[in-house]
Coordinates of C-alpha atoms (C1' of nucleotides) in Angstrom, one line a residue:
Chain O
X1 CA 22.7 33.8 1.9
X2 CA 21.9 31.2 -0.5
X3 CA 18.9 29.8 1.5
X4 CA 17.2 32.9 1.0
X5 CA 17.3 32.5 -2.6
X6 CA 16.3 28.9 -2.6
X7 CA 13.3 29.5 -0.8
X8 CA 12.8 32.9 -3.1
X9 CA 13.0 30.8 -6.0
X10 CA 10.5 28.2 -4.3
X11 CA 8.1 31.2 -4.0
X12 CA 8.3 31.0 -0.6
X13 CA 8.5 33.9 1.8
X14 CA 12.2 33.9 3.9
X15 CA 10.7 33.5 7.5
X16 CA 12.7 32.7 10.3
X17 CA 11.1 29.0 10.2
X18 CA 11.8 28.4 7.3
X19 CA 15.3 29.7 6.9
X20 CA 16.0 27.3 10.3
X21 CA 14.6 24.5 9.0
X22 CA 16.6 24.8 5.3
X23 CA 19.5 25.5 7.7
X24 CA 19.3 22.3 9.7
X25 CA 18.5 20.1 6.5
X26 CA 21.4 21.8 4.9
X27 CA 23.9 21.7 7.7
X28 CA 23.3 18.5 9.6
X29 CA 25.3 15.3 9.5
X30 CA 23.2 13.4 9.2
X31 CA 21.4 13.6 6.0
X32 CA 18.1 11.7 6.8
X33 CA 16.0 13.6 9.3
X34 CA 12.1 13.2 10.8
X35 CA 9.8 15.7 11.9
X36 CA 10.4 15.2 15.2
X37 CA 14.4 15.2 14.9
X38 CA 14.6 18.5 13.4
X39 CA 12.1 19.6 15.9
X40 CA 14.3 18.8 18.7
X41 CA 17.3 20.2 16.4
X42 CA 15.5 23.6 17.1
X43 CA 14.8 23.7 20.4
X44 CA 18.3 22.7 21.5
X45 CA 19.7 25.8 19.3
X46 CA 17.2 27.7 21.8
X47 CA 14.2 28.5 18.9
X48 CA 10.7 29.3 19.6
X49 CA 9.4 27.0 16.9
X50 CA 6.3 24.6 16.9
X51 CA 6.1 21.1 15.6
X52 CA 3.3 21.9 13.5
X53 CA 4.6 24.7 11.7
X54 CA 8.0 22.2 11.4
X55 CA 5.5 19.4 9.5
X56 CA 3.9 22.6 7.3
X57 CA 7.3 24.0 6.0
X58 CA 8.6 20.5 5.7
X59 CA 5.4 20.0 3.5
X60 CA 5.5 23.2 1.6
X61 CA 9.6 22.4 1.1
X62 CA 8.5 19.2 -0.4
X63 CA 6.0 20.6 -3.0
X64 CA 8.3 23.0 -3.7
X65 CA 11.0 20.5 -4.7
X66 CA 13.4 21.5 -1.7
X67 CA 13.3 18.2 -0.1
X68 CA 12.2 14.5 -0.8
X69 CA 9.7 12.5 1.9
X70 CA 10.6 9.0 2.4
X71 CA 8.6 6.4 3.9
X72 CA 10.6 3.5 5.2
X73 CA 9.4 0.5 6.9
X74 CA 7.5 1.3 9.9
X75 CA 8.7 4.3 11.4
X76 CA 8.0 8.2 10.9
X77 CA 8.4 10.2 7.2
X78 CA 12.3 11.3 7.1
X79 CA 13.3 14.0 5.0
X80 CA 16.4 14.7 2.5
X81 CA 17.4 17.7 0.8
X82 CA 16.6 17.2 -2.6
X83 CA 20.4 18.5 -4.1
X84 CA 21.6 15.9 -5.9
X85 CA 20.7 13.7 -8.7
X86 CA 18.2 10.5 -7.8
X87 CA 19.4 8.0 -6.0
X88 CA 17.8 5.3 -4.3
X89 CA 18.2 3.9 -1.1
X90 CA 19.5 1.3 1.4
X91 CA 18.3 1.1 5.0
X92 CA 19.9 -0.8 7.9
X93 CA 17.7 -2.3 10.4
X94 CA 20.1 -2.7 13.1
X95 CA 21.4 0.9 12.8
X96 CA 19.2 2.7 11.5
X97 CA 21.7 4.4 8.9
X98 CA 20.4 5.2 5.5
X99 CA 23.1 4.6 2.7
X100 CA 22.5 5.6 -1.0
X101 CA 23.3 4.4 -4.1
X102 CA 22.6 4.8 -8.2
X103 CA 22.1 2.7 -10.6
X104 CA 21.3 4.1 -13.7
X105 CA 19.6 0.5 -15.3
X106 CA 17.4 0.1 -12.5
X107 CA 16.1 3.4 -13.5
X108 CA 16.1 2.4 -17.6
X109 CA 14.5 -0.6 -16.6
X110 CA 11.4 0.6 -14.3
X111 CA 10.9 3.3 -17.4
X112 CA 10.8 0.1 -19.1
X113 CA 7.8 -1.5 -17.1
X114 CA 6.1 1.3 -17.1
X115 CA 6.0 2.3 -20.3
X116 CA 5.3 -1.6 -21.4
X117 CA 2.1 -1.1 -18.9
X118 CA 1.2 2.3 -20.4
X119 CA 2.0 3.4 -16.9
X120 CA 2.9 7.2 -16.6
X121 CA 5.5 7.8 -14.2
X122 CA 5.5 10.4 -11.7
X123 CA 7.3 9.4 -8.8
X124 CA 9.0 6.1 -7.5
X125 CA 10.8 4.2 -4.7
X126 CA 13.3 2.1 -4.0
X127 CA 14.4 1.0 -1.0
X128 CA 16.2 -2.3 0.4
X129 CA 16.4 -3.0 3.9
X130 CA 19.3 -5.4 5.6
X131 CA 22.5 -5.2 7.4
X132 CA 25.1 -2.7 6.5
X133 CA 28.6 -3.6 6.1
X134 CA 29.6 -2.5 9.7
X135 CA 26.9 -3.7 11.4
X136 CA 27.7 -7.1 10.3
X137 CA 31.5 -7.3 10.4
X138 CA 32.1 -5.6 13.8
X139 CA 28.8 -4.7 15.0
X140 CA 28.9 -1.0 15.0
X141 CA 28.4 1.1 11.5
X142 CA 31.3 2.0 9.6
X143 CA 30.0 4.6 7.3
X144 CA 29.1 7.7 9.9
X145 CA 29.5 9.9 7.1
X146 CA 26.5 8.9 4.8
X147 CA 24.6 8.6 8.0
X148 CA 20.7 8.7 8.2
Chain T
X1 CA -10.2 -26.5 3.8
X2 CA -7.5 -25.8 2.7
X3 CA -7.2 -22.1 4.9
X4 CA -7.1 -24.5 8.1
X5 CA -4.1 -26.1 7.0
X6 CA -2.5 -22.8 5.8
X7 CA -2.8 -21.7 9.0
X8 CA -1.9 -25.0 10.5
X9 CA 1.2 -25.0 8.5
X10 CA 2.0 -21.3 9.9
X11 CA 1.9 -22.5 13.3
X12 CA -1.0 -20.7 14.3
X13 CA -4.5 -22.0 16.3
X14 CA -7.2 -22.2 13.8
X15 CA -9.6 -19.5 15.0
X16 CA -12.3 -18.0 13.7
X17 CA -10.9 -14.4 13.2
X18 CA -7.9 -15.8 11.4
X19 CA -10.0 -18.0 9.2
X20 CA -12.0 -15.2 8.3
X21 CA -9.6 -12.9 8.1
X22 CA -8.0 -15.3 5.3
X23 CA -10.8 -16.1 3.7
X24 CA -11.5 -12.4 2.8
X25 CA -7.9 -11.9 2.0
X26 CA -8.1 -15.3 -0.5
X27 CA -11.5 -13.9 -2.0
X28 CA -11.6 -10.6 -2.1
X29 CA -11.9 -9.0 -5.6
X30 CA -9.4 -6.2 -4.5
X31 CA -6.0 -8.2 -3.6
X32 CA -4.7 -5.0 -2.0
X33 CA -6.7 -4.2 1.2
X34 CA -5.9 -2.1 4.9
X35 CA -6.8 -3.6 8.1
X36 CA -9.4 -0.6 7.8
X37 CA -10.9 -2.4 4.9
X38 CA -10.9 -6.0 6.1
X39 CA -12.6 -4.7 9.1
X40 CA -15.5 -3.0 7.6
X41 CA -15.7 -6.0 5.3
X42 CA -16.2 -8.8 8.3
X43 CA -18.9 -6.0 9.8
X44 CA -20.6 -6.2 6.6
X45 CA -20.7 -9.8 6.9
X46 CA -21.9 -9.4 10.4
X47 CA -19.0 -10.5 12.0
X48 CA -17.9 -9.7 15.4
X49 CA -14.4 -9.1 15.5
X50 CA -12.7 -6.5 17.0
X51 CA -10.3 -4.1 15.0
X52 CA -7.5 -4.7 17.5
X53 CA -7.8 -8.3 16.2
X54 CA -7.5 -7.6 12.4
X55 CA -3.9 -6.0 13.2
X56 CA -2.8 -8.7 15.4
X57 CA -3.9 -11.2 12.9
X58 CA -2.4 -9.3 10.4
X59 CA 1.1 -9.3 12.1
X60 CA 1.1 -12.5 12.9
X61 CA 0.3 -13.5 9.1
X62 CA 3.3 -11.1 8.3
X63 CA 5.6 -12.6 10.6
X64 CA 4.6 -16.4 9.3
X65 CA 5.2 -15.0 5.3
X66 CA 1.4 -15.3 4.8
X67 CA 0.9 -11.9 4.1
X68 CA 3.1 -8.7 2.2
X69 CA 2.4 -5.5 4.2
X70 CA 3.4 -2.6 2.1
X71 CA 3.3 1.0 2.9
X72 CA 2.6 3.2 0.2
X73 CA 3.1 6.7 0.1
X74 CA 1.2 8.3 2.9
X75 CA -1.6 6.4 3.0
X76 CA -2.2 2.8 6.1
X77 CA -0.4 0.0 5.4
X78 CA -1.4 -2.6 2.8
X79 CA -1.8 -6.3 3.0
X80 CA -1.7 -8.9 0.1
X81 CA -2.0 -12.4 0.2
X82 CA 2.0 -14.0 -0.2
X83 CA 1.0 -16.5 -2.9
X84 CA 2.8 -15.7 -5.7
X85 CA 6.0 -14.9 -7.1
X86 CA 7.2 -11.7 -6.4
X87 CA 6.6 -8.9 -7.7
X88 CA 6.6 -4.9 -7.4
X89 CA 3.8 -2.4 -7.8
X90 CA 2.6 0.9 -9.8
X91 CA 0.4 2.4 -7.9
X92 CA -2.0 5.1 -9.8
X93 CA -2.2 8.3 -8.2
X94 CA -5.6 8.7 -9.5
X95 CA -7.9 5.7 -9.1
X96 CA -5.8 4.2 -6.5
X97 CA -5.6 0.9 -7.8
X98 CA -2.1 -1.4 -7.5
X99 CA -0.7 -3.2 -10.2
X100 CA 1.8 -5.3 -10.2
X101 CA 5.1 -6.5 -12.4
X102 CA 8.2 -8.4 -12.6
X103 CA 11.1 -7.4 -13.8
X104 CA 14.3 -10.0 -13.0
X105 CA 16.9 -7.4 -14.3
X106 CA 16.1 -5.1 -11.8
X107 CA 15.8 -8.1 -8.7
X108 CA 19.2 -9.1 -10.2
X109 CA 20.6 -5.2 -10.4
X110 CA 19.5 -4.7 -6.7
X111 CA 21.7 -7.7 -5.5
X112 CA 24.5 -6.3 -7.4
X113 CA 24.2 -3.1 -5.6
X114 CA 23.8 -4.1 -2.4
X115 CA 26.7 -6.6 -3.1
X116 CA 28.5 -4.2 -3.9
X117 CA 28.0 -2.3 -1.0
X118 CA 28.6 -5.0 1.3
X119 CA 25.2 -4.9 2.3
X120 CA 22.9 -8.0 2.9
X121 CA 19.4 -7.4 2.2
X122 CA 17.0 -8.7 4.4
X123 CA 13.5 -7.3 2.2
X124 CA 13.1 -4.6 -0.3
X125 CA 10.1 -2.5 -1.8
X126 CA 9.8 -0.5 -4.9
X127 CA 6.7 1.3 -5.9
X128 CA 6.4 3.3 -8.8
X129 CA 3.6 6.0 -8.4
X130 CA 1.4 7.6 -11.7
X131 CA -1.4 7.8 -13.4
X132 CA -2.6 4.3 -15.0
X133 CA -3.5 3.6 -18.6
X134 CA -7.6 3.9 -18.0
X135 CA -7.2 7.2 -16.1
X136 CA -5.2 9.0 -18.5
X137 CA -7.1 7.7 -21.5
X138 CA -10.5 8.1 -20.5
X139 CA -10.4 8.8 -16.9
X140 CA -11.3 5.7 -15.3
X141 CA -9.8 2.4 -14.4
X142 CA -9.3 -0.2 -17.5
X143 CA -8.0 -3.1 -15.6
X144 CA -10.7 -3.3 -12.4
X145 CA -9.1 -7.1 -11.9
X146 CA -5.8 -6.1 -10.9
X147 CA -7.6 -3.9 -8.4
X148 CA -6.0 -2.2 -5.5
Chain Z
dG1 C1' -1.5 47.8 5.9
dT2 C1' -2.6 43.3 4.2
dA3 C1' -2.0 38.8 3.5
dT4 C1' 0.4 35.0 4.9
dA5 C1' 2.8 32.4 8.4
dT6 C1' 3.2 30.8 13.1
dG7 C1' 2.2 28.9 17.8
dC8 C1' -0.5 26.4 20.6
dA9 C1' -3.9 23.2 21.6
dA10 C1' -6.9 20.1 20.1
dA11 C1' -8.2 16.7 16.7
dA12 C1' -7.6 13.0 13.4
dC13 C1' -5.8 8.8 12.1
dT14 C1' -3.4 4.6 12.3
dT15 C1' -1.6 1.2 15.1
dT16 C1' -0.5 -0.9 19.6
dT17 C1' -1.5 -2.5 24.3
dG18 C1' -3.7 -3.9 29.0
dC19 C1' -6.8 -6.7 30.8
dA20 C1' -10.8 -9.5 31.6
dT21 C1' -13.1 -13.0 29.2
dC22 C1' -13.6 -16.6 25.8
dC23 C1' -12.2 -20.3 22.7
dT24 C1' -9.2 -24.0 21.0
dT25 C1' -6.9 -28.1 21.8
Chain D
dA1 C1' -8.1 -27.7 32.2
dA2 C1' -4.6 -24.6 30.4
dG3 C1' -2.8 -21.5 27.4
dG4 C1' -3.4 -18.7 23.9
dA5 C1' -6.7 -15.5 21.4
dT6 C1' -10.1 -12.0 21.3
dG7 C1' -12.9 -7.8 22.4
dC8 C1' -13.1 -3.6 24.2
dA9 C1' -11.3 0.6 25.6
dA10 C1' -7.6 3.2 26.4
dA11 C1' -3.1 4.7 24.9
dA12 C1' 0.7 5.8 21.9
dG13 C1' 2.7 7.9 17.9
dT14 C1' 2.6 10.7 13.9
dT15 C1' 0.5 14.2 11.3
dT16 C1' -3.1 17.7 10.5
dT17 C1' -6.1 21.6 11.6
dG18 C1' -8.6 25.7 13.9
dC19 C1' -7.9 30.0 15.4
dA20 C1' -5.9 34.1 17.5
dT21 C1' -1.6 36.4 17.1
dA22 C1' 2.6 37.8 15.0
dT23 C1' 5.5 38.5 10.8
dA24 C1' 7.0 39.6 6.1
dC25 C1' 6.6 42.5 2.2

DNA sequence: GTATATGCAAAACTTTTGCATCCTT
DNA sequence: AAGGATGCAAAAGTTTTGCATATAC
């Protein structure tokens, strides 16, 4: 019961919303999830549990450092486990899939910019939006498993 | 007049709402401003025009590359006149305000990584979020003309 | 037992849309 | 005159909040 812990260590208390919702986030396939989608994730594995309570946990997850909030382009806030080093991020706009990917200048360069601006850093965002590989070569996305 | 042949040149009817709508876009001491804001800016100047209008217009300056819409985090979407080079943003946490920077290493890094991804970007946004040098020096904003 | 968390419903906020009317060409 | 643009109001979509009840420690 590692999910316990994580949200023991989040100083959290292990209620049965919260523990489903790390579950879902932790378990799904698809690593990019909304509100909504991990709403309906509940009520199809036949929980009692209200979107408002998923949007505060999903809140309280993100203070806590559990999970990252992205806003892409346009549509709702989609939330990613926050377990593994930064990363930024590539969207398709004909699928919808979310790739990611690191580059480490990128990152040594916007410290850069910052710093030349006497900017302090807290938080930043990358995303580029286009056509993934599938979509373009045979119309259909070839990279299920990064998934959004 | 020159707005009248901008939005000639866009392919749109020159009508009042979109003239004024540019004109407080083109003059407005703040270059980053909601629809929110342009609208309580044309009642101030005792123009009637219609909320609904500023969004439409707004879109439609979008789609014609007359405008940047950016959404930052959490907050309505932002609109800047398209009239220079581009650039990315720091936005302060604290005052608010957007500034903005060029860096070509990191618009040349991003190709690379979406090349090498076999991904073709179509658009791509990348805010860094902190405190700006006025705020954390002596609380308040230093560089009012780059306003947000 | 006490404080916190949840569920539901209602509200808030941003953005879009339907439709009658008005304006631009 | 004709088609597109606008204003208003209503709707849609996402997210937040108030409050009574339920739950965790």
């Amino acid at each position: 019961m590692s999910e316990k812990t994580d949200l023991k260590r989040a100083g959290l208390k292990t209620t049965q919303p919260r523990l489903k919702i790390l579950d879902i986030l932790e378990n799904s396939p698809v690593r990019h999830l909304g509100a909504d989608d991990i709403y309906k994730n509940l009520l199809e594995a036949g929980e009692q549990i209200g979107l408002a309570t998923v949007y505060r946990v999903l809140t309280q997850f993100e203070s806590a450092g559990l999970v990252i909030r992205h806003k892409f382009e346009g549509g709702p806030a989609m939330f990613e486990l926050n377990d593994a080093a930064h990363h930024d991020h590539m969207v398709c706009v004909k699928c919808g899939k979310v790739f990611e990917f690191v580059d480490s200048g990128i990152e040594q360069r916007q410290r850069e910019a910052a710093s030349k601006a006497d900017f302090v850093i807290q938080d930043h965002s990358l995303y580029l939006y286009g056509i993934c590989a599938g979509m373009h070569d045979h119309g259909r996305c070839s990279m299920e498993k990064n998934a959004a």
